[in-house]
Amino acid sequence: MDTDNALAAFAALAQPTRLDVFRLLVAHEPEGMPAGEVARRLDVPHNTLSTHLGILVRAGLIEAERQSRLILYRARLDAVRELASFILKDCCGGKPDICAPLIADLQPCCPAAGQSTDTLAAKEARHV
């Protein structure tokens, strides 16, 4: 990711409705959501939502996929990873002890395959 792409992503997210849309789509990965459902959940008029979705798509943060008559929107988690990596690339001048709590906070909320919830709870307890 370069500076221009990072700025486009931040600009897209620097508006309350778009940030809400993006967070809702992240919460519904990997299934995604149809635009109408997003509009209903966030109580946003369809035409207004369409504009916001277009901005998020152009920023590379979400993608649209047609399924029959519906268009499903999904968060592009790889774009989120790239954005976080761009921000943290030179984190703390290479001092891992300073960066460790920040990186731990970026750990997924759901257990990875083969990782028990007990292991996640233990990790969280260490960082509280």
Short mmCIF file of N, CA and C in Angstrom, two decimals:
data_model
loop_
_atom_site.label_atom_id
_atom_site.label_comp_id
_atom_site.label_asym_id
_atom_site.label_seq_id
_atom_site.Cartn_x
_atom_site.Cartn_y
_atom_site.Cartn_z
N MET A 1 0.85 -1.17 0.00
CA MET A 1 0.00 0.00 0.00
C MET A 1 0.90 1.23 0.00
N ASP A 2 0.49 2.23 -0.78
CA ASP A 2 1.25 3.46 -0.80
C ASP A 2 0.48 4.57 -0.08
N THR A 3 1.09 5.72 0.03
CA THR A 3 0.50 6.83 0.78
C THR A 3 -0.84 7.26 0.18
N ASP A 4 -0.94 7.33 -1.14
CA ASP A 4 -2.19 7.75 -1.77
C ASP A 4 -3.34 6.79 -1.45
N ASN A 5 -3.08 5.49 -1.49
CA ASN A 5 -4.11 4.50 -1.16
C ASN A 5 -4.50 4.59 0.31
N ALA A 6 -3.53 4.78 1.19
CA ALA A 6 -3.82 4.92 2.61
C ALA A 6 -4.68 6.16 2.86
N LEU A 7 -4.33 7.26 2.22
CA LEU A 7 -5.12 8.48 2.39
C LEU A 7 -6.54 8.31 1.87
N ALA A 8 -6.70 7.61 0.74
CA ALA A 8 -8.05 7.36 0.20
C ALA A 8 -8.87 6.52 1.18
N ALA A 9 -8.24 5.52 1.79
CA ALA A 9 -8.95 4.67 2.76
C ALA A 9 -9.34 5.47 3.99
N PHE A 10 -8.41 6.26 4.51
CA PHE A 10 -8.72 7.07 5.69
C PHE A 10 -9.78 8.11 5.39
N ALA A 11 -9.72 8.72 4.22
CA ALA A 11 -10.73 9.71 3.84
C ALA A 11 -12.11 9.06 3.75
N ALA A 12 -12.16 7.86 3.19
CA ALA A 12 -13.44 7.15 3.08
C ALA A 12 -14.01 6.83 4.45
N LEU A 13 -13.16 6.50 5.39
CA LEU A 13 -13.63 6.13 6.73
C LEU A 13 -13.84 7.34 7.65
N ALA A 14 -13.46 8.52 7.18
CA ALA A 14 -13.53 9.72 8.01
C ALA A 14 -14.91 10.37 7.96
N GLN A 15 -15.92 9.58 7.80
CA GLN A 15 -17.31 10.05 7.76
C GLN A 15 -18.13 9.04 8.55
N PRO A 16 -18.96 9.48 9.48
CA PRO A 16 -19.64 8.56 10.40
C PRO A 16 -20.45 7.44 9.74
N THR A 17 -21.22 7.75 8.72
CA THR A 17 -22.04 6.70 8.10
C THR A 17 -21.16 5.67 7.41
N ARG A 18 -20.13 6.13 6.70
CA ARG A 18 -19.25 5.18 6.02
C ARG A 18 -18.50 4.31 7.02
N LEU A 19 -18.08 4.89 8.12
CA LEU A 19 -17.41 4.09 9.15
C LEU A 19 -18.38 3.05 9.72
N ASP A 20 -19.62 3.43 9.95
CA ASP A 20 -20.63 2.48 10.44
C ASP A 20 -20.88 1.37 9.42
N VAL A 21 -20.96 1.73 8.15
CA VAL A 21 -21.17 0.73 7.08
C VAL A 21 -20.00 -0.25 7.08
N PHE A 22 -18.80 0.28 7.10
CA PHE A 22 -17.62 -0.58 7.05
C PHE A 22 -17.57 -1.51 8.25
N ARG A 23 -17.82 -1.00 9.43
CA ARG A 23 -17.79 -1.84 10.64
C ARG A 23 -18.88 -2.91 10.60
N LEU A 24 -20.05 -2.56 10.08
CA LEU A 24 -21.12 -3.55 9.95
C LEU A 24 -20.72 -4.65 8.98
N LEU A 25 -20.11 -4.28 7.86
CA LEU A 25 -19.68 -5.30 6.89
C LEU A 25 -18.56 -6.17 7.46
N VAL A 26 -17.65 -5.59 8.22
CA VAL A 26 -16.60 -6.39 8.86
C VAL A 26 -17.24 -7.40 9.81
N ALA A 27 -18.25 -6.99 10.53
CA ALA A 27 -18.93 -7.88 11.48
C ALA A 27 -19.66 -9.02 10.77
N HIS A 28 -19.96 -8.84 9.49
CA HIS A 28 -20.70 -9.86 8.75
C HIS A 28 -19.85 -10.59 7.71
N GLU A 29 -18.57 -10.65 7.97
CA GLU A 29 -17.69 -11.44 7.12
C GLU A 29 -17.79 -12.90 7.51
N PRO A 30 -17.71 -13.83 6.61
CA PRO A 30 -17.47 -13.66 5.18
C PRO A 30 -18.74 -13.59 4.35
N GLU A 31 -19.91 -13.67 4.98
CA GLU A 31 -21.16 -13.73 4.22
C GLU A 31 -21.45 -12.45 3.45
N GLY A 32 -21.10 -11.29 4.02
CA GLY A 32 -21.46 -10.03 3.41
C GLY A 32 -22.92 -9.70 3.67
N MET A 33 -23.36 -8.59 3.14
CA MET A 33 -24.75 -8.15 3.32
C MET A 33 -25.23 -7.44 2.07
N PRO A 34 -26.52 -7.62 1.75
CA PRO A 34 -27.09 -6.84 0.65
C PRO A 34 -27.25 -5.37 1.08
N ALA A 35 -27.18 -4.49 0.11
CA ALA A 35 -27.27 -3.06 0.38
C ALA A 35 -28.55 -2.70 1.14
N GLY A 36 -29.66 -3.31 0.76
CA GLY A 36 -30.93 -3.01 1.43
C GLY A 36 -30.90 -3.34 2.91
N GLU A 37 -30.24 -4.42 3.27
CA GLU A 37 -30.12 -4.80 4.68
C GLU A 37 -29.22 -3.83 5.43
N VAL A 38 -28.15 -3.39 4.77
CA VAL A 38 -27.26 -2.40 5.39
C VAL A 38 -28.05 -1.12 5.64
N ALA A 39 -28.80 -0.67 4.65
CA ALA A 39 -29.60 0.55 4.78
C ALA A 39 -30.61 0.42 5.92
N ARG A 40 -31.26 -0.73 6.01
CA ARG A 40 -32.25 -0.94 7.07
C ARG A 40 -31.60 -0.92 8.45
N ARG A 41 -30.50 -1.65 8.58
CA ARG A 41 -29.84 -1.74 9.91
C ARG A 41 -29.30 -0.41 10.39
N LEU A 42 -28.83 0.40 9.45
CA LEU A 42 -28.24 1.68 9.84
C LEU A 42 -29.21 2.85 9.69
N ASP A 43 -30.43 2.55 9.23
CA ASP A 43 -31.45 3.57 9.04
C ASP A 43 -30.94 4.71 8.15
N VAL A 44 -30.42 4.31 6.99
CA VAL A 44 -29.87 5.26 6.01
C VAL A 44 -30.70 5.12 4.73
N PRO A 45 -31.12 6.23 4.13
CA PRO A 45 -31.86 6.14 2.87
C PRO A 45 -31.02 5.42 1.81
N HIS A 46 -31.69 4.65 0.96
CA HIS A 46 -30.99 3.84 -0.05
C HIS A 46 -30.09 4.66 -0.97
N ASN A 47 -30.59 5.81 -1.43
CA ASN A 47 -29.77 6.60 -2.35
C ASN A 47 -28.53 7.17 -1.65
N THR A 48 -28.68 7.54 -0.39
CA THR A 48 -27.52 8.02 0.38
C THR A 48 -26.53 6.89 0.61
N LEU A 49 -27.05 5.71 0.95
CA LEU A 49 -26.17 4.57 1.17
C LEU A 49 -25.41 4.21 -0.10
N SER A 50 -26.07 4.30 -1.22
CA SER A 50 -25.42 3.98 -2.49
C SER A 50 -24.18 4.85 -2.71
N THR A 51 -24.29 6.11 -2.39
CA THR A 51 -23.14 7.02 -2.50
C THR A 51 -22.01 6.58 -1.57
N HIS A 52 -22.36 6.28 -0.33
CA HIS A 52 -21.35 5.85 0.65
C HIS A 52 -20.69 4.54 0.23
N LEU A 53 -21.48 3.60 -0.26
CA LEU A 53 -20.91 2.32 -0.71
C LEU A 53 -19.95 2.54 -1.87
N GLY A 54 -20.30 3.43 -2.79
CA GLY A 54 -19.43 3.73 -3.92
C GLY A 54 -18.09 4.30 -3.47
N ILE A 55 -18.11 5.16 -2.49
CA ILE A 55 -16.86 5.75 -1.97
C ILE A 55 -16.01 4.67 -1.32
N LEU A 56 -16.63 3.78 -0.55
CA LEU A 56 -15.88 2.70 0.09
C LEU A 56 -15.31 1.71 -0.93
N VAL A 57 -16.07 1.45 -1.99
CA VAL A 57 -15.58 0.56 -3.06
C VAL A 57 -14.38 1.20 -3.74
N ARG A 58 -14.50 2.48 -4.12
CA ARG A 58 -13.40 3.17 -4.80
C ARG A 58 -12.14 3.26 -3.93
N ALA A 59 -12.33 3.31 -2.61
CA ALA A 59 -11.19 3.35 -1.69
C ALA A 59 -10.58 1.96 -1.50
N GLY A 60 -11.25 0.94 -2.04
CA GLY A 60 -10.71 -0.42 -1.95
C GLY A 60 -11.00 -1.11 -0.63
N LEU A 61 -11.91 -0.55 0.18
CA LEU A 61 -12.20 -1.13 1.49
C LEU A 61 -13.30 -2.18 1.46
N ILE A 62 -14.18 -2.09 0.47
CA ILE A 62 -15.24 -3.09 0.34
C ILE A 62 -15.32 -3.49 -1.13
N GLU A 63 -16.05 -4.59 -1.36
CA GLU A 63 -16.28 -5.04 -2.73
C GLU A 63 -17.73 -5.45 -2.87
N ALA A 64 -18.22 -5.40 -4.09
CA ALA A 64 -19.60 -5.76 -4.39
C ALA A 64 -19.60 -7.00 -5.26
N GLU A 65 -20.55 -7.88 -4.99
CA GLU A 65 -20.71 -9.09 -5.80
C GLU A 65 -22.19 -9.30 -6.08
N ARG A 66 -22.51 -9.40 -7.36
CA ARG A 66 -23.91 -9.64 -7.73
C ARG A 66 -24.24 -11.11 -7.54
N GLN A 67 -25.35 -11.35 -6.85
CA GLN A 67 -25.89 -12.70 -6.70
C GLN A 67 -27.36 -12.64 -7.06
N SER A 68 -27.63 -13.06 -8.28
CA SER A 68 -28.98 -12.99 -8.81
C SER A 68 -29.43 -11.53 -8.83
N ARG A 69 -30.48 -11.20 -8.09
CA ARG A 69 -30.99 -9.83 -8.09
C ARG A 69 -30.34 -8.97 -7.00
N LEU A 70 -29.60 -9.58 -6.11
CA LEU A 70 -28.99 -8.85 -5.01
C LEU A 70 -27.54 -8.49 -5.33
N ILE A 71 -27.11 -7.41 -4.72
CA ILE A 71 -25.68 -7.09 -4.73
C ILE A 71 -25.23 -7.20 -3.28
N LEU A 72 -24.32 -8.13 -3.04
CA LEU A 72 -23.77 -8.31 -1.70
C LEU A 72 -22.51 -7.49 -1.57
N TYR A 73 -22.39 -6.84 -0.43
CA TYR A 73 -21.20 -6.07 -0.14
C TYR A 73 -20.42 -6.78 0.95
N ARG A 74 -19.11 -6.78 0.79
CA ARG A 74 -18.22 -7.43 1.76
C ARG A 74 -17.05 -6.50 2.05
N ALA A 75 -16.60 -6.55 3.28
CA ALA A 75 -15.38 -5.82 3.65
C ALA A 75 -14.20 -6.55 3.04
N ARG A 76 -13.23 -5.82 2.57
CA ARG A 76 -11.99 -6.41 2.05
C ARG A 76 -10.99 -6.44 3.20
N LEU A 77 -10.99 -7.55 3.91
CA LEU A 77 -10.12 -7.66 5.08
C LEU A 77 -8.64 -7.58 4.70
N ASP A 78 -8.30 -7.98 3.49
CA ASP A 78 -6.90 -7.84 3.05
C ASP A 78 -6.52 -6.37 2.96
N ALA A 79 -7.46 -5.52 2.59
CA ALA A 79 -7.18 -4.08 2.53
C ALA A 79 -6.98 -3.52 3.93
N VAL A 80 -7.73 -4.02 4.88
CA VAL A 80 -7.57 -3.59 6.27
C VAL A 80 -6.19 -4.01 6.77
N ARG A 81 -5.80 -5.23 6.44
CA ARG A 81 -4.47 -5.72 6.84
C ARG A 81 -3.38 -4.85 6.23
N GLU A 82 -3.53 -4.53 4.95
CA GLU A 82 -2.53 -3.69 4.28
C GLU A 82 -2.46 -2.30 4.90
N LEU A 83 -3.62 -1.75 5.27
CA LEU A 83 -3.66 -0.43 5.88
C LEU A 83 -2.98 -0.46 7.26
N ALA A 84 -3.30 -1.47 8.05
CA ALA A 84 -2.67 -1.60 9.37
C ALA A 84 -1.16 -1.81 9.22
N SER A 85 -0.76 -2.61 8.27
CA SER A 85 0.67 -2.83 8.04
C SER A 85 1.36 -1.55 7.60
N PHE A 86 0.70 -0.77 6.76
CA PHE A 86 1.26 0.50 6.31
C PHE A 86 1.51 1.43 7.50
N ILE A 87 0.53 1.49 8.40
CA ILE A 87 0.65 2.37 9.57
C ILE A 87 1.74 1.89 10.52
N LEU A 88 1.82 0.58 10.71
CA LEU A 88 2.72 0.02 11.72
C LEU A 88 4.07 -0.43 11.16
N LYS A 89 4.32 -0.15 9.91
CA LYS A 89 5.53 -0.64 9.25
C LYS A 89 6.80 -0.34 10.04
N ASP A 90 6.92 0.86 10.54
CA ASP A 90 8.12 1.25 11.27
C ASP A 90 7.81 1.44 12.76
N CYS A 91 6.90 0.63 13.26
CA CYS A 91 6.41 0.76 14.63
C CYS A 91 7.54 0.78 15.66
N CYS A 92 7.55 1.79 16.45
CA CYS A 92 8.40 1.89 17.64
C CYS A 92 9.88 1.73 17.34
N GLY A 93 10.31 2.06 16.16
CA GLY A 93 11.72 2.00 15.84
C GLY A 93 12.34 0.63 16.01
N GLY A 94 11.56 -0.42 15.77
CA GLY A 94 12.09 -1.78 15.86
C GLY A 94 12.22 -2.30 17.28
N LYS A 95 11.52 -1.71 18.22
CA LYS A 95 11.56 -2.18 19.62
C LYS A 95 10.30 -3.00 19.88
N PRO A 96 10.38 -4.32 19.73
CA PRO A 96 9.19 -5.16 19.82
C PRO A 96 8.49 -5.08 21.17
N ASP A 97 9.21 -4.80 22.25
CA ASP A 97 8.57 -4.73 23.56
C ASP A 97 7.57 -3.56 23.63
N ILE A 98 7.84 -2.50 22.90
CA ILE A 98 6.92 -1.36 22.88
C ILE A 98 5.72 -1.67 21.99
N CYS A 99 5.96 -2.35 20.88
CA CYS A 99 4.88 -2.65 19.92
C CYS A 99 4.01 -3.82 20.34
N ALA A 100 4.50 -4.68 21.20
CA ALA A 100 3.78 -5.92 21.54
C ALA A 100 2.33 -5.69 21.97
N PRO A 101 2.04 -4.75 22.89
CA PRO A 101 0.63 -4.57 23.28
C PRO A 101 -0.26 -4.12 22.13
N LEU A 102 0.28 -3.26 21.28
CA LEU A 102 -0.48 -2.80 20.11
C LEU A 102 -0.78 -3.95 19.17
N ILE A 103 0.22 -4.74 18.88
CA ILE A 103 0.04 -5.89 17.98
C ILE A 103 -0.91 -6.91 18.59
N ALA A 104 -0.82 -7.12 19.91
CA ALA A 104 -1.73 -8.06 20.58
C ALA A 104 -3.18 -7.60 20.45
N ASP A 105 -3.41 -6.29 20.50
CA ASP A 105 -4.76 -5.77 20.34
C ASP A 105 -5.32 -6.02 18.95
N LEU A 106 -4.44 -6.23 17.99
CA LEU A 106 -4.87 -6.50 16.62
C LEU A 106 -5.17 -7.98 16.38
N GLN A 107 -4.97 -8.82 17.39
CA GLN A 107 -5.26 -10.24 17.24
C GLN A 107 -6.75 -10.41 16.99
N PRO A 108 -7.12 -11.42 16.23
CA PRO A 108 -8.54 -11.61 15.89
C PRO A 108 -9.40 -11.89 17.11
N CYS A 109 -10.65 -11.49 16.99
CA CYS A 109 -11.59 -11.69 18.08
C CYS A 109 -12.09 -13.13 18.12
N CYS A 110 -11.92 -13.84 17.06
CA CYS A 110 -12.40 -15.22 16.97
C CYS A 110 -11.20 -16.16 16.95
N PRO A 111 -11.35 -17.34 17.57
CA PRO A 111 -10.21 -18.26 17.57
C PRO A 111 -9.88 -18.75 16.16
N ALA A 112 -8.60 -18.81 15.88
CA ALA A 112 -8.16 -19.37 14.61
C ALA A 112 -8.33 -20.88 14.64
N ALA A 113 -8.31 -21.49 13.48
CA ALA A 113 -8.45 -22.94 13.42
C ALA A 113 -7.40 -23.59 14.30
N GLY A 114 -7.83 -24.47 15.16
CA GLY A 114 -6.91 -25.19 16.03
C GLY A 114 -6.57 -24.45 17.31
N GLN A 115 -7.08 -23.21 17.50
CA GLN A 115 -6.79 -22.46 18.71
C GLN A 115 -8.04 -22.46 19.57
N SER A 116 -7.89 -22.87 20.81
CA SER A 116 -9.05 -22.95 21.70
C SER A 116 -9.39 -21.57 22.24
N THR A 117 -10.62 -21.41 22.72
CA THR A 117 -11.02 -20.15 23.33
C THR A 117 -10.27 -19.96 24.64
N ASP A 118 -9.83 -21.05 25.30
CA ASP A 118 -9.04 -20.93 26.53
C ASP A 118 -7.72 -20.23 26.23
N THR A 119 -7.10 -20.56 25.11
CA THR A 119 -5.84 -19.94 24.73
C THR A 119 -6.05 -18.45 24.49
N LEU A 120 -7.15 -18.10 23.83
CA LEU A 120 -7.44 -16.69 23.58
C LEU A 120 -7.70 -15.96 24.89
N ALA A 121 -8.44 -16.58 25.80
CA ALA A 121 -8.73 -15.95 27.09
C ALA A 121 -7.45 -15.71 27.86
N ALA A 122 -6.53 -16.65 27.80
CA ALA A 122 -5.25 -16.48 28.49
C ALA A 122 -4.48 -15.31 27.90
N LYS A 123 -4.47 -15.18 26.58
CA LYS A 123 -3.79 -14.07 25.92
C LYS A 123 -4.40 -12.73 26.36
N GLU A 124 -5.73 -12.69 26.35
CA GLU A 124 -6.41 -11.44 26.73
C GLU A 124 -6.12 -11.08 28.16
N ALA A 125 -6.07 -12.06 29.05
CA ALA A 125 -5.81 -11.80 30.46
C ALA A 125 -4.42 -11.18 30.67
N ARG A 126 -3.46 -11.57 29.85
CA ARG A 126 -2.12 -11.03 29.97
C ARG A 126 -2.04 -9.57 29.56
N HIS A 127 -2.99 -9.13 28.71
CA HIS A 127 -2.93 -7.78 28.17
C HIS A 127 -3.90 -6.83 28.85
N VAL A 128 -4.52 -7.25 29.92
CA VAL A 128 -5.47 -6.37 30.63
C VAL A 128 -4.78 -5.62 31.73
#
